[in-house]
XYZ file of C-alpha atoms in Angstrom:
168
model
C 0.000 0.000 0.000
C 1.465 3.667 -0.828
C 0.939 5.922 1.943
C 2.184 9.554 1.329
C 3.830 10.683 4.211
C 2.914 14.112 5.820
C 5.262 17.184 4.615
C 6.373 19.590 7.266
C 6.861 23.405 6.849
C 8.402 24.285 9.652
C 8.485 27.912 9.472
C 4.897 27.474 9.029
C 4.338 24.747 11.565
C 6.540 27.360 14.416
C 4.603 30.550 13.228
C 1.175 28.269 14.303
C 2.188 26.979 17.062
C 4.926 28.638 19.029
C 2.998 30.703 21.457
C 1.593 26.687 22.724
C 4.710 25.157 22.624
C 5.813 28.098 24.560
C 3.285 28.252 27.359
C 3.121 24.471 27.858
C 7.132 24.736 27.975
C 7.407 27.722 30.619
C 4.428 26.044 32.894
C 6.826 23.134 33.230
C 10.626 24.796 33.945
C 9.866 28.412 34.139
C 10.176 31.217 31.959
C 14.071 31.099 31.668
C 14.505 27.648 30.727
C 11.069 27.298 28.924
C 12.189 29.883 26.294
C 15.723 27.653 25.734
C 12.965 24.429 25.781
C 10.319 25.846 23.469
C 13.369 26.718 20.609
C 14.984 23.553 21.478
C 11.799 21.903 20.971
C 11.773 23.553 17.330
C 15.261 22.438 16.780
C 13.977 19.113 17.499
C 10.919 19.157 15.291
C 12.964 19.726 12.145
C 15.726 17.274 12.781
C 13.167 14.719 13.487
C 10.406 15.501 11.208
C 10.824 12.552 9.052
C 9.909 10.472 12.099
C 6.466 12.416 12.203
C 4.040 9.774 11.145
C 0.269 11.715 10.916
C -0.812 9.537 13.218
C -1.525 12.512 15.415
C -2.350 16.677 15.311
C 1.143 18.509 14.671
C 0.747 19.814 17.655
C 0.147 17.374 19.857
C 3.517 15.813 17.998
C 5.043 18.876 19.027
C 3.931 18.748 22.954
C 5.521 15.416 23.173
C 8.828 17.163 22.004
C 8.391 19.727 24.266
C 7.710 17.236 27.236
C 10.562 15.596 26.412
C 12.893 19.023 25.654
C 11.613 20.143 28.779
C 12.834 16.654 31.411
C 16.148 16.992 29.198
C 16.899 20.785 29.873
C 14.935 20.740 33.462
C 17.447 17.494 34.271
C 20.552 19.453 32.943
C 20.150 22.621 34.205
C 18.423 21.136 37.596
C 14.779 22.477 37.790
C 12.617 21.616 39.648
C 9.001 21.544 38.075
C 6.823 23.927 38.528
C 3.384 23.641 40.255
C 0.942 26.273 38.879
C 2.210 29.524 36.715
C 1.732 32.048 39.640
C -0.595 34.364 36.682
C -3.146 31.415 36.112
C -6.467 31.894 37.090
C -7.123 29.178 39.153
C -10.845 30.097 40.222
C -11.508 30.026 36.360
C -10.380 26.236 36.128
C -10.374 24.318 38.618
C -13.216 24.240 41.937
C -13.280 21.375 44.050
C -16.853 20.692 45.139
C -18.186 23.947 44.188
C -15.443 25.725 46.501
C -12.477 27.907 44.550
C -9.112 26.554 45.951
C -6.552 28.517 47.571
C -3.706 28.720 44.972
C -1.391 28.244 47.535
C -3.015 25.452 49.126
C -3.048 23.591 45.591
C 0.428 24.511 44.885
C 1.363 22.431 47.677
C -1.052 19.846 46.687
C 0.247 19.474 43.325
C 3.959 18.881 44.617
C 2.948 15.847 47.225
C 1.657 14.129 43.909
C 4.235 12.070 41.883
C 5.685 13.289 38.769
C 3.582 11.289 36.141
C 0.388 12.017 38.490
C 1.384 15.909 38.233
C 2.263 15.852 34.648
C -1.372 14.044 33.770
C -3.066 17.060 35.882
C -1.518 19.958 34.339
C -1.670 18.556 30.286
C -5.641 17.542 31.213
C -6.165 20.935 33.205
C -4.123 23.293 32.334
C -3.307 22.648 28.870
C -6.840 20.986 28.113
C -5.421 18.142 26.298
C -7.816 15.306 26.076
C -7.057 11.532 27.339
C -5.967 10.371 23.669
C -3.846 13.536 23.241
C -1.948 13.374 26.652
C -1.617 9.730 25.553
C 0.166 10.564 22.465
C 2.358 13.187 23.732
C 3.519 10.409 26.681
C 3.789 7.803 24.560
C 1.489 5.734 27.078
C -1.865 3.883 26.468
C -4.788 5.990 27.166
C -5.903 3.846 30.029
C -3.478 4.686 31.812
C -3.516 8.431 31.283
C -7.385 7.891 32.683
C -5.488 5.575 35.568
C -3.080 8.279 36.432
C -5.714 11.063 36.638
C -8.205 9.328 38.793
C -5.772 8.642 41.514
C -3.790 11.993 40.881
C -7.615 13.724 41.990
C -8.100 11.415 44.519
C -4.668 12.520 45.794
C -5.402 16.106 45.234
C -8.732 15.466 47.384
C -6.990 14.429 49.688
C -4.268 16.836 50.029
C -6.604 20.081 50.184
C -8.905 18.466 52.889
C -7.806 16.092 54.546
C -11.625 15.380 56.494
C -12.709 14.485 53.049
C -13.092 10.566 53.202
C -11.906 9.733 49.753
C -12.668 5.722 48.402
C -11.084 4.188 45.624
């Protein structure tokens, strides 16, 4: 079967979709090293862009370079993940039980979670990737991106109140 592989613009691809790769890079290492990670992520793109299959959205092929861009320079330049971008609106997104949560207060509930539970969280809530995208960019089945989320929440529950009686 002949299958026509997807041609890449780059210049075209970066003028598109920068300003996400951006954001998604600074929420995870800060604005310093998310500006080196969002280029580097770039860089990437075009060395590997004969890997890029179609087999999802540009940019969620592009996220998944950026994840990655962002452990390598975040490893290398030891940074430690950030929680929440201090501008974010958090009464906008997120309410547990109808109550707005202290951003504070969910700060420090998002760093008691583990790495892959915090990642999940802030692709599904702050970057409002679906299951099957936060799947792709991962590189893990989508069951457990749905796994990971439940018991990151339940964790979260826990964490900002810890009368509520949470059951898995």
């Amino acid at each position: 079967m002949f299958w026509n592989k997807p041609t890449l613009d780059m210049e075209e691809i970066a003028s598109l979709h920068y300003e996400t790769v951006y954001r998604f890079c600074v929420q995870r290492v800060g604005e310093d090293v998310g500006a080196d990670a969002a280029q580097e992520t770039f860089l990437t793109a075009q060395k590997v862009a004969h890997k890029f299959r179609g087999d999802s959205a540009i940019r969620t092929w592009l996220l998944g370079v950026a994840n990655n861009e962002c452990r390598r320079l975040a490893r290398i330049r030891n940074v430690q993940p950030l929680m929440l971008d201090p501008e974010y609106d958090v009464a906008s997104n997120i309410a547990v039980e109808s109550e707005v949560v202290n951003r504070e207060a969910l700060r420090h509930a998002l760093a008691k979670l583990s790495d892959e539970h915090r990642e999940v969280v802030l692709m599904h809530e702050i970057d409002d990737l679906t299951y099957t995208e936060i799947a792709q960019v991962l590189g893990i089945p989508e069951g457990t991106v749905k796994s990971r989320l439940h018991h990151a929440f339940l964790s979260l529950k826990r964490n900002l109140d810890p009368n509520v009686q949470v059951t898995v």
